Coordinates of C-alpha atoms and ligand atoms in Angstrom, one line a residue:
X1 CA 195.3 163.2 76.3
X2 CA 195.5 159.5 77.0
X3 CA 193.7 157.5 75.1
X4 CA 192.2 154.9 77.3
X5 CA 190.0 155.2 80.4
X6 CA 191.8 154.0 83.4
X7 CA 190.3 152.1 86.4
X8 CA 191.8 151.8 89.7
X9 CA 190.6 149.0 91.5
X10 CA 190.3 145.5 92.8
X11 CA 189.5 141.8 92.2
X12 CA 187.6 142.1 96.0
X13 CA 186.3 144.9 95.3
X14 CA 182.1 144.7 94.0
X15 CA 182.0 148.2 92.8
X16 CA 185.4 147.8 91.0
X17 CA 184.3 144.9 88.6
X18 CA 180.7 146.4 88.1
X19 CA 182.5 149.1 86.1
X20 CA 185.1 146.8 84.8
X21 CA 182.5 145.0 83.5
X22 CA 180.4 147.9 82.1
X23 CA 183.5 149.0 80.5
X24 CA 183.8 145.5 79.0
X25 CA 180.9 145.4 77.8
X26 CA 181.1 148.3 76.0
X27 CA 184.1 147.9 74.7
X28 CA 185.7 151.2 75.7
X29 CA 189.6 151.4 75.7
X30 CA 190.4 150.8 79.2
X31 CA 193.4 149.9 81.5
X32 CA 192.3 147.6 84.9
X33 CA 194.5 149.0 87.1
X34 CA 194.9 147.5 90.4
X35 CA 195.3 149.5 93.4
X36 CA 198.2 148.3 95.4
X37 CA 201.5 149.9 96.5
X38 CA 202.8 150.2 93.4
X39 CA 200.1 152.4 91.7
X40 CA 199.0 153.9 94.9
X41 CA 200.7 157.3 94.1
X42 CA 198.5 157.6 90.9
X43 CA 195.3 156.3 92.6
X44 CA 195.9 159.5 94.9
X45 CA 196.0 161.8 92.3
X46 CA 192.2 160.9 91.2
X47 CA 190.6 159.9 94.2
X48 CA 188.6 162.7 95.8
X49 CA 187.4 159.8 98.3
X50 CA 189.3 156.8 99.9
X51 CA 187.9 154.4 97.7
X52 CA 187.5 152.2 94.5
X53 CA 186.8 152.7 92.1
X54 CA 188.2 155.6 90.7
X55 CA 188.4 156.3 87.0
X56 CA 190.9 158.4 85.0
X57 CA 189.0 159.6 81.5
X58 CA 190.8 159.9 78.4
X59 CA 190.5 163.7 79.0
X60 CA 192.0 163.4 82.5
X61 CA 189.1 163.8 84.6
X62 CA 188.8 162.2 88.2
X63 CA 185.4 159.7 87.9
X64 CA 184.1 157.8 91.5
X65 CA 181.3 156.0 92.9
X66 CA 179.9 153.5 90.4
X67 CA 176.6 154.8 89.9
X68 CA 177.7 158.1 88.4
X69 CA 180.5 156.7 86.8
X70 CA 178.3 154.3 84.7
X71 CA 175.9 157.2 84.0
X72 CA 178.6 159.7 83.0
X73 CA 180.0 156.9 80.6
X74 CA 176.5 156.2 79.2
X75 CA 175.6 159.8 78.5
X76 CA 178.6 160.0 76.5
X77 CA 178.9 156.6 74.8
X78 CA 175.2 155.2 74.8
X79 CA 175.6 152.2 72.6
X80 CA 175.1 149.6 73.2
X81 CA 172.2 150.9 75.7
X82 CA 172.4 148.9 79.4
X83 CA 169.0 150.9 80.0
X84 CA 165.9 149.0 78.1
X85 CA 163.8 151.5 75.9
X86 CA 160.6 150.7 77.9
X87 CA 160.5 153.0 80.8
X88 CA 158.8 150.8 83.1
X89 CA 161.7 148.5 82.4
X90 CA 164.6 150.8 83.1
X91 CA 163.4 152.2 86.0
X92 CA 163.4 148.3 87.3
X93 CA 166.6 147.7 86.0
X94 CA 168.2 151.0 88.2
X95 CA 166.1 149.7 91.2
X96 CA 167.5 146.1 91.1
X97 CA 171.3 148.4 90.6
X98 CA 170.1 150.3 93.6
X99 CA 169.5 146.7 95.6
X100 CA 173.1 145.1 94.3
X101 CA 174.8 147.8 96.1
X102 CA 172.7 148.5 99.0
X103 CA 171.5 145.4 100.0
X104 CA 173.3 142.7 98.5
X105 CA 177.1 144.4 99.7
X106 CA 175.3 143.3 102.6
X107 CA 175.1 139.9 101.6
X108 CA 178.8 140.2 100.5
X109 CA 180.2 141.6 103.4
X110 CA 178.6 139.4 106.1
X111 CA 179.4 136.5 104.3
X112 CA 183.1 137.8 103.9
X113 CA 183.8 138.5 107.0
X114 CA 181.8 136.2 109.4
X115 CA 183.3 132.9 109.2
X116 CA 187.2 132.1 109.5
X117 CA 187.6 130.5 106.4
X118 CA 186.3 133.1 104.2
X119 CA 188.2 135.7 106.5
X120 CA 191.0 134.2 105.7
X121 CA 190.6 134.0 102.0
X122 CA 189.5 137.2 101.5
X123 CA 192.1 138.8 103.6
X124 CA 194.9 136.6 101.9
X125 CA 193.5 137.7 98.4
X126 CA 193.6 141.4 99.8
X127 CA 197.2 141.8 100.4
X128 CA 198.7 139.7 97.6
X129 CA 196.8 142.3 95.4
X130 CA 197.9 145.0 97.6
X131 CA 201.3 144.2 98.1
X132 CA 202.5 141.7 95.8
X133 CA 206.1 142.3 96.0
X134 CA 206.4 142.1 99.9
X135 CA 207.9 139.1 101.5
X136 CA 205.4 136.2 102.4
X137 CA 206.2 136.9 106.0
X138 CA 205.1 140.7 105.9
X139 CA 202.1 139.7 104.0
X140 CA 200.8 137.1 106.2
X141 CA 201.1 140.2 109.4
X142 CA 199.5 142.6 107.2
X143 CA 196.6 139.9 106.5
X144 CA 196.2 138.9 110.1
X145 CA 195.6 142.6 110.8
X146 CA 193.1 143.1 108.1
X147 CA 191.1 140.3 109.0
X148 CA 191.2 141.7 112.7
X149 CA 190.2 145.4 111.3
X150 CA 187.2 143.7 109.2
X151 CA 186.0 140.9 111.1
X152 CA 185.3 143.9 114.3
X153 CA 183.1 146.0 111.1
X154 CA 180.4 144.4 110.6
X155 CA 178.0 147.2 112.0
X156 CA 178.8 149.2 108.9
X157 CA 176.5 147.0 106.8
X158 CA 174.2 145.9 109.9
X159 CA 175.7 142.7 110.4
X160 CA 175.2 141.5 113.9
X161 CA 174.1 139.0 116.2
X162 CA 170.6 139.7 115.5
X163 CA 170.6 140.3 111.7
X164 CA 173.5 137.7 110.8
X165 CA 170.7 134.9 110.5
X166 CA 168.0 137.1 108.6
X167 CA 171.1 138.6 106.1
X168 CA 171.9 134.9 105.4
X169 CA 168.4 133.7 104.6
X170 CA 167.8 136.7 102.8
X171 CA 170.9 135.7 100.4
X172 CA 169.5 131.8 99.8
X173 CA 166.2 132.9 99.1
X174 CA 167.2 135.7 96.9
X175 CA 169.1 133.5 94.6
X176 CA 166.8 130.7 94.9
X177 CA 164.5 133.6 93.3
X178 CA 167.7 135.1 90.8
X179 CA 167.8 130.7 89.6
X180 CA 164.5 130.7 88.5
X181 CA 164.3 133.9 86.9
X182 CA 167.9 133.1 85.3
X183 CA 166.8 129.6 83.8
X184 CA 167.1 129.9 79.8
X185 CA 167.5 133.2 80.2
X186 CA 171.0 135.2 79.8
X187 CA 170.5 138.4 81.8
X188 CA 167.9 139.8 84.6
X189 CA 166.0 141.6 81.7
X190 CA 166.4 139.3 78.5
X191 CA 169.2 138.7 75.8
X192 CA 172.0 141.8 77.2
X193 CA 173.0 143.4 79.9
X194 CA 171.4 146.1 82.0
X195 CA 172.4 148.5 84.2
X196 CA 170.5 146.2 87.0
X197 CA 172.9 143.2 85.7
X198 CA 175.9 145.2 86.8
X199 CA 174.8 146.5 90.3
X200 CA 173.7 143.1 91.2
X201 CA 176.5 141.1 89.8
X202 CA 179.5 143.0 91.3
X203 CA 178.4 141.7 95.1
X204 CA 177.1 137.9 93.8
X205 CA 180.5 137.7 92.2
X206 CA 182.3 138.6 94.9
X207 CA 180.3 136.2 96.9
X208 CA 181.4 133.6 94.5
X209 CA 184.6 134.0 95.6
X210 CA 184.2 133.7 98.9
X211 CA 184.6 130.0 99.9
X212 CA 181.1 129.7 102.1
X213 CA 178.4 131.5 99.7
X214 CA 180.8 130.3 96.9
X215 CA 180.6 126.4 97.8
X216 CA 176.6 127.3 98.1
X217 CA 176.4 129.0 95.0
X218 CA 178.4 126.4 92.8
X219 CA 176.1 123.5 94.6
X220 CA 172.7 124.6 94.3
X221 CA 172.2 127.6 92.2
X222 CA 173.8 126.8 88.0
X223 CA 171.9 129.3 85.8
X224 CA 173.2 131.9 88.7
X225 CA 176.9 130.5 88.2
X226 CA 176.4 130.5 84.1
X227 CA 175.8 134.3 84.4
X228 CA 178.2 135.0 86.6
X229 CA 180.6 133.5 84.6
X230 CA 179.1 135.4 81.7
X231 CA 178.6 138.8 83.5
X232 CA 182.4 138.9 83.4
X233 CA 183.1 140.1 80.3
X234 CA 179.3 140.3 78.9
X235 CA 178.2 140.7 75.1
X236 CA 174.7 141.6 74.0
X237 CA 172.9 137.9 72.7
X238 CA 169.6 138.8 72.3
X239 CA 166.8 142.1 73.2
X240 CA 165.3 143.0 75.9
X241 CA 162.6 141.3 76.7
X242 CA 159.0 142.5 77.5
X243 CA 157.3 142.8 80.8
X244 CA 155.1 140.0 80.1
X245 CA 157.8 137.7 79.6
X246 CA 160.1 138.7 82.5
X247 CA 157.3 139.1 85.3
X248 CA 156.4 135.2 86.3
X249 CA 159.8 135.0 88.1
X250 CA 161.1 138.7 88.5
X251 CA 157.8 140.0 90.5
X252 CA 159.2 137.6 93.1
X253 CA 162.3 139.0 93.4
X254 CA 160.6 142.3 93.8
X255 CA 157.8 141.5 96.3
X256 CA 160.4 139.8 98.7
X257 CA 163.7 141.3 98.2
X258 CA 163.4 144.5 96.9
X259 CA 160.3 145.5 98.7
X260 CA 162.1 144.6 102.1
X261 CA 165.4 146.3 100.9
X262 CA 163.1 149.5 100.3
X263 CA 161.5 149.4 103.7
X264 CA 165.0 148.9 105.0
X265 CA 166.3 151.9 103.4
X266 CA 163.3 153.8 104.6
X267 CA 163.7 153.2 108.3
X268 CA 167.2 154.2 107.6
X269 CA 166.6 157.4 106.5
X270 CA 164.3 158.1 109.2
X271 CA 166.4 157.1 112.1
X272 CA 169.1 159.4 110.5
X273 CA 166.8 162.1 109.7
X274 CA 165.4 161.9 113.6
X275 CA 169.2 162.2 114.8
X276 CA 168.6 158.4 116.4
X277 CA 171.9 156.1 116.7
X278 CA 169.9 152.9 116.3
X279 CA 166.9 151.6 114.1
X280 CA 164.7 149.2 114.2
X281 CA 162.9 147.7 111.2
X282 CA 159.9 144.9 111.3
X283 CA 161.0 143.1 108.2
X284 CA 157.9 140.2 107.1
X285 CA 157.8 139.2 111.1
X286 CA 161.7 139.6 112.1
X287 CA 162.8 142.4 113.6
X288 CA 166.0 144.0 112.3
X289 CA 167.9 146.3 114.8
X290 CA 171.3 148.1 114.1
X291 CA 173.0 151.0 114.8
X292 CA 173.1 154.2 112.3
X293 CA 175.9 156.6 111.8
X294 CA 177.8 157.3 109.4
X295 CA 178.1 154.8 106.8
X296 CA 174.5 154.9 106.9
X297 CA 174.6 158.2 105.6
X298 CA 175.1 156.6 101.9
X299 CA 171.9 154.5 101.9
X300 CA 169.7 157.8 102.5
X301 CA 171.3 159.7 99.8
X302 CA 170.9 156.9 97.3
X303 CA 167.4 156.3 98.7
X304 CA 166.6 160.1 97.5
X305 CA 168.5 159.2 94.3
X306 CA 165.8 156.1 93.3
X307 CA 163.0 158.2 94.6
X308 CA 164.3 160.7 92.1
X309 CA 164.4 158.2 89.1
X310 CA 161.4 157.0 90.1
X311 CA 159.4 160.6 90.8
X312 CA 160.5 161.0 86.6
X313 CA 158.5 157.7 85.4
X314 CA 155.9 158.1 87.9
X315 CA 153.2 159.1 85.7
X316 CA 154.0 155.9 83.6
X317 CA 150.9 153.4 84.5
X318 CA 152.5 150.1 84.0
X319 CA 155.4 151.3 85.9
X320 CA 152.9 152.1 89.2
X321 CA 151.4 149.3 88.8
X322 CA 154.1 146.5 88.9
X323 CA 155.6 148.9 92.0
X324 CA 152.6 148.7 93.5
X325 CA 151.7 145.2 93.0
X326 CA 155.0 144.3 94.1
X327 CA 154.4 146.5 97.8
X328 CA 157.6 148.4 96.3
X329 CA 155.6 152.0 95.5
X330 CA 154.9 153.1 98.7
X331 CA 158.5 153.0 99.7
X332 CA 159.4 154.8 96.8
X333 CA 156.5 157.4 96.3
X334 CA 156.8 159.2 100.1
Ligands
GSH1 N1 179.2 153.8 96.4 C1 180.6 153.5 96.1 C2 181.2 152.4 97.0 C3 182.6 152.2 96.8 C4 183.2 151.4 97.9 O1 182.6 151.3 99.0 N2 184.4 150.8 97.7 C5 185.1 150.1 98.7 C6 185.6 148.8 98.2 S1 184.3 147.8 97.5 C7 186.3 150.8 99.2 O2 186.9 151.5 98.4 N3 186.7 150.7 100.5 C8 187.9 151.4 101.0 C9 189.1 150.8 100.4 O3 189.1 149.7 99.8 O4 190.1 151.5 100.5 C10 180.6 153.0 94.6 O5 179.5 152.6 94.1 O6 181.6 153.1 94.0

């Protein structure tokens, strides 16, 4: 039996560094492995599915996909708690980690990949992680033909010509919202860390690191930067704090940007569920097109996942009504 969790994963990689950082805050015994040709073989051996994370328990047992490796983990270690005791609270807290990986990978991803000079960064950074003993010459082909594989994928998150310009407002005003609600305070729901901190942080910081949301980020938007920076390697500094306290700035958040991520997710699942290839969404006035398929496939079953969480706490009244004040419960209650 070892006697350290392993993770296999990546600096670019938001899902990766969510349970980095999760693990880090916990302080659980832990190895950051990164997945590159070296360590490939060993990656293999726990991943069921082509992707990072994967974690390696003490035990030996093959963990993957973020959300239910961050639940396992809690169940068995649950302190310090990432979930606040108040139910409304927690629920809020998974539905903001629901948003971070649904809707703002797609605020990563477009951002990484649309522009040449973040292309190029990120698909530099990419293969000196991946191969980091190859010759420069080798790595600059290998880079050149990621950036041509991901530049041509944009439809997997919905990034096209007519959603590019909406994904991009939707980042600014989202952080403009994230600054407020971040000024003299240390995480989305007070003095530590919650589950919602993780999710959403994963894609921010990677956006960070991208040179054109990153140059934005650093200019306009500091209390955003300082918890970045913090959500790194995150300790607990304070409580939780109350709904009264958190809702002046974090109902925004969740009448604009959640409650448009939800409706998203709900035309989503019914184009899939109708057997349609494309869908159409009227988000506040714009219309959002893309096609579905596959990759699509991953929103819907998360979307029955929140609906699930939030089916458990539905008979909580102050959780129905900041939903519903925040046009979020109807998306969440059908
Ligand atoms: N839902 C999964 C998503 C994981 C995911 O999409 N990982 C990406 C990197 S961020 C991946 O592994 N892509 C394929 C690859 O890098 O080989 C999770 O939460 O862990």
């Amino acid at each position: 039996m070892a006697d350290k969790y392993r993770i296999f994963g990546a600096e670019v990689s938001p899902y990766s560094v969510k349970v980095r950082s999760y693990f880090r805050y916990k302080n659980l015994p832990h190895e950051w492995i990164v997945r590159d040709s070296n360590t490939m073989a060993e990656y293999q051996k726990y991943a069921k599915l082509p992707i990072i994370p994967a974690v390696a328990t003490p035990g030996d047992e093959a963990l993957q996909d973020s959300t239910p490796i961050i639940e396992t983990v809690e169940a068995r270690v649950p302190e310090p708690s990432i979930h606040p005791d108040n139910s409304a609270l927690r629920f809020l807290s998974e539905l903001i980690e629901e948003f971070g990986d649904e809707w703002g990978n797609k605020w990563m991803f477009h951002y990484r990949w649309a522009r040449d000079a973040d292309q190029v960064s990120a698909a530099e950074r990419i293969v000196g992680a991946m191969m980091p003993d190859s010759p420069a010459e080798e790595r600059a082909k290998m880079a050149e033909g990621i950036r041509e594989r991901m530049v041509g994928r944009g439809w997997v998150i919905g990034s096209n010509e007519q959603t590019a310009a909406m994904i991009e407002e939707s980042f600014k005003q989202g952080v403009a919202l994230l600054e407020k609600h971040l000024a003299g305070r240390k995480f989305l729901f007070g003095g530590r860390p919650s589950l919602g901190d993780f999710g959403l942080w994963g894609q921010v910081y990677n956006a960070w690191t991208d040179p054109t949301p990153g140059a934005m980020l650093k200019a306009e938007f500091p209390n955003t930067c300082a918890w970045i920076e913090r959500m790194l390697d995150p300790k607990a500094e304070g409580e939780f704090e109350t709904w009264s306290s958190l809702e002046p700035t974090l109902s925004p958040f969740l009448e604009r940007d959640v409650r448009l991520f939800l409706k998203w997710s709900d035309a989503n699942a019914k184009a899939l569920a109708a057997g349609d290839e494309e869908m159409s969404v009227d988000l506040d006035g714009q219309e959002w097109k893309q096609s579905v398929g596959g990759p699509q496939k991953y929103h819907a079953k998360t979307l029955r996942e929140i609906r699930k969480k939030y089916s458990a706490v539905s008979s909580d009244e102050e959780v129905r009504k900041i939903l519903a004040d925040s046009g979020c419960l109807e998306w969440l209650s059908s």
